Coordinates of C-alpha atoms in Angstrom, one line a residue:
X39 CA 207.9 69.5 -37.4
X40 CA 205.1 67.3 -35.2
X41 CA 202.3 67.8 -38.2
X42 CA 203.9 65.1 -39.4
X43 CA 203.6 66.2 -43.4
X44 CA 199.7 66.5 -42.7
X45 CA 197.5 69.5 -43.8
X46 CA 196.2 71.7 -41.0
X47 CA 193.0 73.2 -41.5
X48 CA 192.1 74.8 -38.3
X49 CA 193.0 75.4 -35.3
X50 CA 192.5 77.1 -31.7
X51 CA 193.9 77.6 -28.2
X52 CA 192.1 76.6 -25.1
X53 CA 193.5 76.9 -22.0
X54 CA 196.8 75.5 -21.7
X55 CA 197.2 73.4 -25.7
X56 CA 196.7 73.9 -29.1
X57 CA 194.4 72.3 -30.8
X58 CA 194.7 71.3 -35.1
X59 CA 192.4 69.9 -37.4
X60 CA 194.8 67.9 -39.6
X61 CA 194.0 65.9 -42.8
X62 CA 196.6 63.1 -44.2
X63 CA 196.7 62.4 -47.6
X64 CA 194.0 59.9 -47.8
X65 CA 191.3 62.5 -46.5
X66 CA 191.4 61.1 -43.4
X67 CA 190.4 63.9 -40.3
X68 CA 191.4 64.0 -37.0
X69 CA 192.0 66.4 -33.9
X70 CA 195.6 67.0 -33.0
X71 CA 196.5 67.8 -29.5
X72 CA 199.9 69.8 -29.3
X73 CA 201.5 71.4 -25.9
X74 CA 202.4 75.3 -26.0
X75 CA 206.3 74.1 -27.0
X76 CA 204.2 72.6 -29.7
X77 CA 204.8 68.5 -28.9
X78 CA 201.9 66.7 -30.3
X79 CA 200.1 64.9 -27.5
X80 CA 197.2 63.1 -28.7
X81 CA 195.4 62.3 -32.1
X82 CA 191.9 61.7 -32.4
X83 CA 190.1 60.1 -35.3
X84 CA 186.3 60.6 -34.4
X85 CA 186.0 63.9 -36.3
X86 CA 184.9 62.5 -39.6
X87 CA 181.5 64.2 -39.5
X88 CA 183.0 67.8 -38.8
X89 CA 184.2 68.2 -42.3
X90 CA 180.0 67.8 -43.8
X91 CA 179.5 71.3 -42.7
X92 CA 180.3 75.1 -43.5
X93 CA 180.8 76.3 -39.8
X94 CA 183.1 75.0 -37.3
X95 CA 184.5 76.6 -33.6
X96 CA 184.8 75.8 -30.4
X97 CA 184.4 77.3 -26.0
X98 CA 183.7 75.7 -23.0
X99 CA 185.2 72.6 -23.9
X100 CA 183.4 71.7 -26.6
X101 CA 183.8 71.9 -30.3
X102 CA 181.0 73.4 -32.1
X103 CA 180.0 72.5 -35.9
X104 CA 177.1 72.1 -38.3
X105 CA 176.3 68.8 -40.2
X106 CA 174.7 70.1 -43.5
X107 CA 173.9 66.6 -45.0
X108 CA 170.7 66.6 -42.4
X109 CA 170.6 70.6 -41.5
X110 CA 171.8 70.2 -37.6
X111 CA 173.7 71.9 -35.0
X112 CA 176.3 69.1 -33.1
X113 CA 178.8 69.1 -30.6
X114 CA 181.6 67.2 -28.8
X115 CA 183.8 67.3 -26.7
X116 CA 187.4 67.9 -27.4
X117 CA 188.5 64.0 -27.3
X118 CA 185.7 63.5 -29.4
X119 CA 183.4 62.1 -26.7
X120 CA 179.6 62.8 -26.0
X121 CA 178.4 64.2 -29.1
X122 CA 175.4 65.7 -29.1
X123 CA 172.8 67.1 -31.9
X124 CA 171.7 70.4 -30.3
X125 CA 169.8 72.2 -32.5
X126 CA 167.6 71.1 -36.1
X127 CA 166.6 72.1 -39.3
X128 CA 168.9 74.7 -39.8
X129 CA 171.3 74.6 -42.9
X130 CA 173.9 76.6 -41.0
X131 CA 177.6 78.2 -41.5
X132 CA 179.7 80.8 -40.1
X133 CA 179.8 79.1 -37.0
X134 CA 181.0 81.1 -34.1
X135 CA 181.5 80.8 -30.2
X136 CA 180.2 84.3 -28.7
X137 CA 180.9 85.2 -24.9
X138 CA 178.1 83.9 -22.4
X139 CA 177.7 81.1 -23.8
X140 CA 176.0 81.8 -27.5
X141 CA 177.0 80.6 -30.7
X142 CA 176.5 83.0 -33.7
X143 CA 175.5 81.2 -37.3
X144 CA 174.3 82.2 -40.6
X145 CA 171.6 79.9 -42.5
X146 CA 171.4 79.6 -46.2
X147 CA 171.7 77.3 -49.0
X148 CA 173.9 75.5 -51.5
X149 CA 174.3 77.2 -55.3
X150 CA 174.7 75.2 -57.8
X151 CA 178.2 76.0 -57.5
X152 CA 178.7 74.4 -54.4
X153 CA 179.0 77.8 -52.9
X154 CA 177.0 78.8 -49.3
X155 CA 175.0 81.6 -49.9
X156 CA 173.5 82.9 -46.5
X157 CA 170.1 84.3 -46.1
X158 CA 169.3 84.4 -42.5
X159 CA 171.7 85.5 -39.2
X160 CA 170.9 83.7 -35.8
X161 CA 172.0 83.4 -32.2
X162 CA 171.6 80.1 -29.9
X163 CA 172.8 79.0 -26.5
X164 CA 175.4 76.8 -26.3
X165 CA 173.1 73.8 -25.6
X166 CA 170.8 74.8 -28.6
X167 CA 167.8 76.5 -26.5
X168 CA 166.7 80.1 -27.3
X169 CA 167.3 80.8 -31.1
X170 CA 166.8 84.4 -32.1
X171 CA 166.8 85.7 -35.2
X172 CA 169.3 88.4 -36.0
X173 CA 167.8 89.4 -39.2
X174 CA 166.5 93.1 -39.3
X175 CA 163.8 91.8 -41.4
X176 CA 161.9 89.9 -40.0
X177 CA 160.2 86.4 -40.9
X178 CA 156.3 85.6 -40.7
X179 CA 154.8 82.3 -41.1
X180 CA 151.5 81.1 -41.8
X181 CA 149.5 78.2 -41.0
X182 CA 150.4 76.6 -44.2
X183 CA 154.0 76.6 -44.2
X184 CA 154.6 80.0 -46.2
X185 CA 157.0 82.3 -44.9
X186 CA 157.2 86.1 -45.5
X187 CA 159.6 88.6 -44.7
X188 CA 158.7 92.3 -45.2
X189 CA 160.2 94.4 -47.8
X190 CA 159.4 98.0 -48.7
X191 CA 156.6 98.1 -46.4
X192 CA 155.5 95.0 -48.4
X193 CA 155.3 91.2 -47.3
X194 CA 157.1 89.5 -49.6
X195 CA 157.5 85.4 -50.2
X196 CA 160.9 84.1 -48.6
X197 CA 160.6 80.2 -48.0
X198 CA 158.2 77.5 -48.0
X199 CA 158.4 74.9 -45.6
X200 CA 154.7 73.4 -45.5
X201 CA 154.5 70.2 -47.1
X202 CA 151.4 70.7 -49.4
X203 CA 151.6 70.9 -53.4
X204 CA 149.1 73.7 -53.7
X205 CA 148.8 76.6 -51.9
X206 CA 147.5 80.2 -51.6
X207 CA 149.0 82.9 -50.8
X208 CA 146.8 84.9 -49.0
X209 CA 146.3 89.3 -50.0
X210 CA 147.8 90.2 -46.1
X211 CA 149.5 89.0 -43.6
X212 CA 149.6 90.6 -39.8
X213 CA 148.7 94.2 -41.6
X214 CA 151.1 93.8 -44.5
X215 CA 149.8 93.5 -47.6
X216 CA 151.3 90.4 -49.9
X217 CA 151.7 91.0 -53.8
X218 CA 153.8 87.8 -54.3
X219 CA 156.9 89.1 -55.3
X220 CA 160.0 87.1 -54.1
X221 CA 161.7 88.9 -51.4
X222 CA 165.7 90.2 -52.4
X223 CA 166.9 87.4 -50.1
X224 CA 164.3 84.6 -50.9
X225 CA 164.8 80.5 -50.7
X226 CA 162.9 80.2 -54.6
X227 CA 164.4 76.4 -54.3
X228 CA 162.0 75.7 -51.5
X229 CA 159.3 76.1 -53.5
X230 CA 160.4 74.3 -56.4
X231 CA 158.1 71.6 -55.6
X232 CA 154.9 73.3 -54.7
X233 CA 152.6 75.3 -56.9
X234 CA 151.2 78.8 -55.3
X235 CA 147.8 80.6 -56.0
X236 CA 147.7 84.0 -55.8
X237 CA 144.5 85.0 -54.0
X238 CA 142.5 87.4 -55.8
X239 CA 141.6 90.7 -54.3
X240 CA 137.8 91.5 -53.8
X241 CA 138.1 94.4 -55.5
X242 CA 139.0 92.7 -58.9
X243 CA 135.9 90.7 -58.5
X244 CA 131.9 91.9 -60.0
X245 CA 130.0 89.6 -58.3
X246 CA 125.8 89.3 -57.4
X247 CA 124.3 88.1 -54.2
X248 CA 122.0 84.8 -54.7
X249 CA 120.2 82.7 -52.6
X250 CA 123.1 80.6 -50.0
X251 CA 125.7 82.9 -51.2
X252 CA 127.6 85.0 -53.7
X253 CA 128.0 84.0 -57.3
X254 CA 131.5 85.8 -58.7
X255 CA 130.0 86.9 -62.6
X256 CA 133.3 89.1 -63.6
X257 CA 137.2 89.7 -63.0
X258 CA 139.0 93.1 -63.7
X259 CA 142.5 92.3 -62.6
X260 CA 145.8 91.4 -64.2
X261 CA 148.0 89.0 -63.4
X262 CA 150.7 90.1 -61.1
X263 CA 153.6 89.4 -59.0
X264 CA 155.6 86.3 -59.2
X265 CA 152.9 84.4 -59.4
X266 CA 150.9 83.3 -62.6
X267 CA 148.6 81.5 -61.0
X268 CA 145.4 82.4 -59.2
X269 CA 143.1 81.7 -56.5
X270 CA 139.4 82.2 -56.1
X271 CA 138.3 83.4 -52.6
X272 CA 135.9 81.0 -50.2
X273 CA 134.5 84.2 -49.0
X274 CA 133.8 87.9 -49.7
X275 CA 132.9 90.2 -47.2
X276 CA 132.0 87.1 -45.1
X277 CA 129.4 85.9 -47.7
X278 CA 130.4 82.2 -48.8
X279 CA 131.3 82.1 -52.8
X280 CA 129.0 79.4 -54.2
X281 CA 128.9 80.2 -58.0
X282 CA 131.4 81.2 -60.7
X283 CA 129.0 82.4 -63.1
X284 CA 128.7 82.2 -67.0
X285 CA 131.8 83.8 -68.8
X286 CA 133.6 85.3 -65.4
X287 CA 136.7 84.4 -66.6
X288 CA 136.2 83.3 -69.8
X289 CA 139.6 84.4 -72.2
X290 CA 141.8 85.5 -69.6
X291 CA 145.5 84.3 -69.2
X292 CA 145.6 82.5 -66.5
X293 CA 148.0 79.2 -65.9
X294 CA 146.3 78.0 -63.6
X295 CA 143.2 78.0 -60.8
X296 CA 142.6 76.9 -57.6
X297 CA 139.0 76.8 -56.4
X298 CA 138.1 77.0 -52.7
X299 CA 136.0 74.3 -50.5
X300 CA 132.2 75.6 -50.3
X301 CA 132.1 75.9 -54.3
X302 CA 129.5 74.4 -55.6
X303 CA 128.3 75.4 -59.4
X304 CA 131.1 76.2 -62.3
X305 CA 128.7 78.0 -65.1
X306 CA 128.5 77.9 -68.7
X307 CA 132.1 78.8 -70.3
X308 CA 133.4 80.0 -66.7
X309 CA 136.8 79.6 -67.8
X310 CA 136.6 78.9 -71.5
X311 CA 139.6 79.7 -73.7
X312 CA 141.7 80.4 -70.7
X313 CA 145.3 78.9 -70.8
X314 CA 144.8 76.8 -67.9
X315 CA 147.2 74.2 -67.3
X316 CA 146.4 73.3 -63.5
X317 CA 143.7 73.4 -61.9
X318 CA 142.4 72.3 -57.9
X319 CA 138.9 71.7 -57.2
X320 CA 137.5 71.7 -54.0
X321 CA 135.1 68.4 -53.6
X322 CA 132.2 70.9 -52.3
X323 CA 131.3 71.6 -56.4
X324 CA 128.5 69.8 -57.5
X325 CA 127.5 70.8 -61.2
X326 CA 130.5 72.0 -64.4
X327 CA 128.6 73.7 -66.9
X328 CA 128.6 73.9 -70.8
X329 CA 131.7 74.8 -72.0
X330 CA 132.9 75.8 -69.0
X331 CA 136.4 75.0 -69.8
X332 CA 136.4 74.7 -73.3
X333 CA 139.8 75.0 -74.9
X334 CA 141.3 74.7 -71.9
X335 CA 144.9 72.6 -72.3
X336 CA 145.5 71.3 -68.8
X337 CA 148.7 70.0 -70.8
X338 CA 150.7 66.9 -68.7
X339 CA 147.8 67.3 -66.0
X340 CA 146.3 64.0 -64.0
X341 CA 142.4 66.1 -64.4
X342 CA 140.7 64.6 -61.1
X343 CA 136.9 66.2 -61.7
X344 CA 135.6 67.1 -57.9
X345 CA 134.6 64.1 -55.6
X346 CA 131.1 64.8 -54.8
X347 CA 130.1 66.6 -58.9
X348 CA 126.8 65.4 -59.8
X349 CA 126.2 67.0 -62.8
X350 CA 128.4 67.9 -66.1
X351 CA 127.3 69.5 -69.0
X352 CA 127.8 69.7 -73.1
X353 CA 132.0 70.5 -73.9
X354 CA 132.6 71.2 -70.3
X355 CA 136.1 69.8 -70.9
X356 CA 136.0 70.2 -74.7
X357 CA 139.7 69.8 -76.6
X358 CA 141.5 69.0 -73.2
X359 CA 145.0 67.7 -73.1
X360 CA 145.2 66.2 -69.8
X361 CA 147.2 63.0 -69.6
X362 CA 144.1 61.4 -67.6
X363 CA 141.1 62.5 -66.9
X364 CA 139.3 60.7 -63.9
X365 CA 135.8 60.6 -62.7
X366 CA 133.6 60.4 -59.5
X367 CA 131.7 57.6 -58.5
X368 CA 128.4 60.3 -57.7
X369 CA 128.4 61.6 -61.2
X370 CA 124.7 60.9 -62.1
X371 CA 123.7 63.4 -65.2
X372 CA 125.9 64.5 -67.7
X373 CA 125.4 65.6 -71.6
X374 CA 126.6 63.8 -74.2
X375 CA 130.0 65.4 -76.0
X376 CA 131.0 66.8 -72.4
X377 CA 134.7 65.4 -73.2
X378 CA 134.2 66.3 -77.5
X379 CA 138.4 65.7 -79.0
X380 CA 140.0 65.3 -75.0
X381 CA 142.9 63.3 -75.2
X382 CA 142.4 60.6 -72.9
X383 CA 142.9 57.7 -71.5
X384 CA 139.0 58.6 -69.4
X385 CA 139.5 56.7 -65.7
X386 CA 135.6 56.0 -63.9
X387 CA 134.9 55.0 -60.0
X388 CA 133.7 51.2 -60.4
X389 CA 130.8 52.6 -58.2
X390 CA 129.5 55.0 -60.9
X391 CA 126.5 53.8 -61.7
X392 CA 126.0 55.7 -65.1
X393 CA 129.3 56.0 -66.3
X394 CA 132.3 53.4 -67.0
X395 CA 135.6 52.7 -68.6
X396 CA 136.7 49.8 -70.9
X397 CA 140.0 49.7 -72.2
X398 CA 140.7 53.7 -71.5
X399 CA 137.4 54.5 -73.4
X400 CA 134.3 56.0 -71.7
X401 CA 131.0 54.7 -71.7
X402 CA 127.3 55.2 -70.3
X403 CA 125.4 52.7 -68.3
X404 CA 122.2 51.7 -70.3
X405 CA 119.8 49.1 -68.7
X406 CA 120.8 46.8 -71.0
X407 CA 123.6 48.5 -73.4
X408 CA 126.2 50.6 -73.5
X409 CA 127.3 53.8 -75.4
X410 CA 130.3 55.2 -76.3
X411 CA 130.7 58.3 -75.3
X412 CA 134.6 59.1 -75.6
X413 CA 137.5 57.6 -77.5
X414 CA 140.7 60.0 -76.9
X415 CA 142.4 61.7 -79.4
X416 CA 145.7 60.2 -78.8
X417 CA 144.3 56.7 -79.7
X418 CA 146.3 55.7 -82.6
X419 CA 145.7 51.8 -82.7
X420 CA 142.5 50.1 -83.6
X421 CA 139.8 50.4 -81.4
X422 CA 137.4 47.6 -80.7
X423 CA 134.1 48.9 -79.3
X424 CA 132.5 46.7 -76.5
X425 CA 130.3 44.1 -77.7
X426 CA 127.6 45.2 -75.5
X427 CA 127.5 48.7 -77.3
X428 CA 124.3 49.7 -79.2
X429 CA 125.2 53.3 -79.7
X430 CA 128.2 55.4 -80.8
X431 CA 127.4 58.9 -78.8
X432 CA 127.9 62.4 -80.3
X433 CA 131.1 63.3 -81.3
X434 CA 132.4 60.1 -79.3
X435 CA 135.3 59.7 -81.5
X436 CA 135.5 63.0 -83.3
X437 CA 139.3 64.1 -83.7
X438 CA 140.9 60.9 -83.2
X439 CA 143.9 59.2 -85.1
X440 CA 142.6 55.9 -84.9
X441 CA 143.9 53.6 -87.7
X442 CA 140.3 51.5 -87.6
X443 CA 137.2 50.2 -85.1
X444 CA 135.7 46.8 -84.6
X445 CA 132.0 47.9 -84.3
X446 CA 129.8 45.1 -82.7
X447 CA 126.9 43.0 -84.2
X448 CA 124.5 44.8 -81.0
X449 CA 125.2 48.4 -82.9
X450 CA 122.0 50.3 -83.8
X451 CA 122.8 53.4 -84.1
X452 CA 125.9 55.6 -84.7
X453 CA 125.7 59.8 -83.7
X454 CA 126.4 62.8 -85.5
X455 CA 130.1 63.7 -85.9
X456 CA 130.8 60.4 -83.7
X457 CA 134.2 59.4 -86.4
X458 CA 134.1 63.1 -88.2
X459 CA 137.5 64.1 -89.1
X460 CA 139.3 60.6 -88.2
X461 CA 141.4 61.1 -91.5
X462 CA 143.7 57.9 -90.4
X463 CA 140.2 55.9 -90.6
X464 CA 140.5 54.2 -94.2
X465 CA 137.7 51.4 -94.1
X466 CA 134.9 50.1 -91.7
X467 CA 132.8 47.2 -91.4
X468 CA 129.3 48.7 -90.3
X469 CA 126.9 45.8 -88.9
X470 CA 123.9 44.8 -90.8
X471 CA 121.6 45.9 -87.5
X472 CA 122.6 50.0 -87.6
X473 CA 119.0 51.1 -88.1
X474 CA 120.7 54.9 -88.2
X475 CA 124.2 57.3 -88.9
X476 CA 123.6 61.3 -88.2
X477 CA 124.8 64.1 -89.6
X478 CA 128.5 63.5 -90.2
X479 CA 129.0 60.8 -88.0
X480 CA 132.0 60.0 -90.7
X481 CA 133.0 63.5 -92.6
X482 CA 136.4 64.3 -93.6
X483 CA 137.6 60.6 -92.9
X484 CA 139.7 58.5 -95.1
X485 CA 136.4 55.8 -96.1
X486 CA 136.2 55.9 -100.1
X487 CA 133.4 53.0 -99.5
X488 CA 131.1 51.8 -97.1
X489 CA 128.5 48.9 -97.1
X490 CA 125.3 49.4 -95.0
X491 CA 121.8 47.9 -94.3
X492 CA 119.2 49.6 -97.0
X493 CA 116.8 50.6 -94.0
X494 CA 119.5 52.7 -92.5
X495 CA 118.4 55.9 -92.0
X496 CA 121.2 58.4 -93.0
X497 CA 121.5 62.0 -92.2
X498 CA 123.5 65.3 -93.5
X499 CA 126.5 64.6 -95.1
X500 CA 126.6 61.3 -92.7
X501 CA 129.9 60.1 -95.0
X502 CA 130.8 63.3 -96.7
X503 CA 131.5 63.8 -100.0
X504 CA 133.2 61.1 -102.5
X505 CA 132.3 58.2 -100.2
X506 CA 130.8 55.1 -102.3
X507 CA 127.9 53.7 -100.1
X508 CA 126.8 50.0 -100.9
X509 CA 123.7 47.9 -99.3
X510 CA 124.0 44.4 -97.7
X511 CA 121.1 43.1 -100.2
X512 CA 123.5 44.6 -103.4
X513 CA 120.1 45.9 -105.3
X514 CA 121.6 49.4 -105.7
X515 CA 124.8 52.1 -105.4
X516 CA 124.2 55.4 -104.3
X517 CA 127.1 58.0 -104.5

């Protein structure tokens, strides 16, 4: 009769009244104060916040509940004075008041269904010092924000709560060793946003001892675990890995890599027709070698190549997909065709001093000229080369779907395979000054004729078959 039509939700005794969490019909909250002959005394609005959480009790005076819109612990007092935030990061329900003072929670997480699914038992003092953890399983954490629980004699992965995007998971922790299976109870959603390397054991690994360290020249092991992705050790046997040498991983199914600081030399096809999609270099490696990853996808990747490299060789990235790729201002040697049919756009330091990008197309530093070295294979417009430009590099365009080029009046000379396969390529004005075109700088294109100087020294197939070639002076036709 004194609820007034109102919903009651809750409620609890405390010494000499009853106390009712009521709603009205507007979803408006408030504390309800009623005598034992049940005569409402007092209302109090300031509850609002009591209704954003899964747990709610009361003792001592004070009412007890958590707040999961920012994962706390609060209290106040019954007429809704002093509240206070007394504990953090904790995603709390099952709230409950325990004798001497402690409160009893569960922590978990929200399913999609709006549903609390609990994971992890606590108990705190009243005043939110003290938290123990109830679990019977219990939780290790590492430096990096990676928590464990052990499972089956195993230390499994339960929650991330580091704030890096890569990380490793590491073969033991305190005496367990870690596989990287989830554990039965894990928080997968915490690591939604972070991608995790498996770190190889040494076992997997053949590897030879060379001067300053340990170059790693085979793998054994199979993907395992939860985890598709792997990490290289820094160290074996407390020998500093500075080499992964020629073919060490070459054709393995791998998603992705991550490469530990002290690296400093990627060999020849290191990784070559592996399914790598990610990959994190450390900025201590200093030379990429020849087809190191060839055929490589690196699919939707921003490819950052490592801070302090100094050297890359021929198809080190050859056929990469990457969105980007960007390069280091102390890049100083490279081979020409290192990025052969890589998508593009190509990103250089301004303080490169061999190297740079015009209009998402890479080029190398001549004392006086350019060359084009790269043109992306997602370029579908017309491409105008730089007018400063005296050579079109190897394969610098090979691939592409270009729909024409603007060649400049400084061009001398044009490299083999350098427009090969651009079948979108229908015609081409080639300037009177190219003193040379190499072997198929323009096979399997869709030129039917060309018109070039008659002193232009041509190579092997430099037009293919069924291409018309005219001179500038018009004294004769060659087909």
């Amino acid at each position: 009769k004194q609820m007034d039509g109102d919903i009651a939700l809750t409620g609890f005794y405390d010494g000499d009244a009853l106390y009712m969490i009521q709603g009205d019909s507007k979803s408006n909250y408030y504390l309800a104060k009623y005598s034992e002959k049940g005569k409402k005394i007092e209302s109090n609005y300031g509850i609002q916040e009591l209704m954003n959480g899964y747990g709610r009790t009361f003792g001592g005076g004070w009412l007890y509940y958590t707040n999961n819109k920012d994962n706390t612990i609060c209290r106040m007092r019954y007429d809704c004075s002093d509240k206070q935030i007394i504990a953090e990061d904790y995603n709390a329900s099952m709230l409950q008041y325990l004798v001497n003072g402690f409160l009893y929670f569960r922590e978990g997480k929200i399913s999609e269904e709006d549903e609390f699914q609990p994971f992890q038992e606590y108990m705190i003092y009243q005043d939110g010092s003290n938290p123990v953890s109830l679990t019977s399983k219990a939780i290790i954490t590492t430096d990096n924000g990676i928590q464990f629980i052990v499972e089956d004699n195993y230390a499994k992965l339960y929650k991330y709560i580091g704030k890096e995007t890569d990380i490793v998971i590491p073969n033991e922790v305190q005496g367990y060793e870690c596989k990287a299976f989830f554990a039965s109870n894990a928080d997968k959603e915490s690591f939604d946003n972070v991608t995790p390397y498996k770190l190889i054991y040494d076992e997997d690994l053949s590897y030879n001892f060379i001067q300053g360290g340990i170059e790693i020249t085979g793998y054994s092991g199979i993907r395992t675990g939860d985890m598709p992705n792997i990490a290289i050790p820094n160290e074996i046997k407390g020998t500093p890995v500075i080499s992964i040498g020629k073919k060490a991983f070459n054709e393995r199914i791998l998603d992705g890599v991550y490469l530990q600081e002290g690296l400093k030399l990627i060999g020849d096809e290191a990784f070559s027709e592996c399914s790598l999609d990610k990959i994190v270099f450390p900025d201590s490696v200093e030379e990429i070698g020849e087809k190191a990853f060839w055929n490589c996808p690196f699919a939707g990747l921003d490819l950052i190549l490592p801070k302090n490299l100094k050297k890359i060789k021929f198809a080190a990235f050859s056929f990469c997909k990457a969105n980007t790729i960007t390069i280091p201002s102390s890049l100083e040697e490279y081979e020409w065709g290192f990025l052969i049919e890589c998508s593009g756009p190509f990103i250089v330091d301004p303080d490169n001093r061999v190297l740079l990008s015009i209009d998402g197309m890479l080029y190398g530093r001549g004392e006086n000229s350019l060359t084009l070295l790269a043109v992306g294979t997602n370029r579908t417009d017309e491409i105008i080369v730089d007018e400063d430009c005296e050579y079109i590099g190897n394969y610098a365009a090979v691939g592409s779907s270009i729909s024409g080029v603007k060649l400049p009046s400084s061009l001398v000379g044009i490299g083999q395979y350098s427009f090969g396969y651009c079948s979108n390529l229908k015609s081409i004005v080639i300037p009177k000054n190219v003193q040379s075109i190499a072997d198929a700088a323009f096979k399997e294109t869709g030129l039917t004729k060309v018109t070039i100087n008659r002193n232009c020294k041509l190579g092997e197939e430099s037009f293919g078959s069924n291409v018309e070639i005219d001179y500038y002076d018009n004294s004769a036709v060659e087909r």
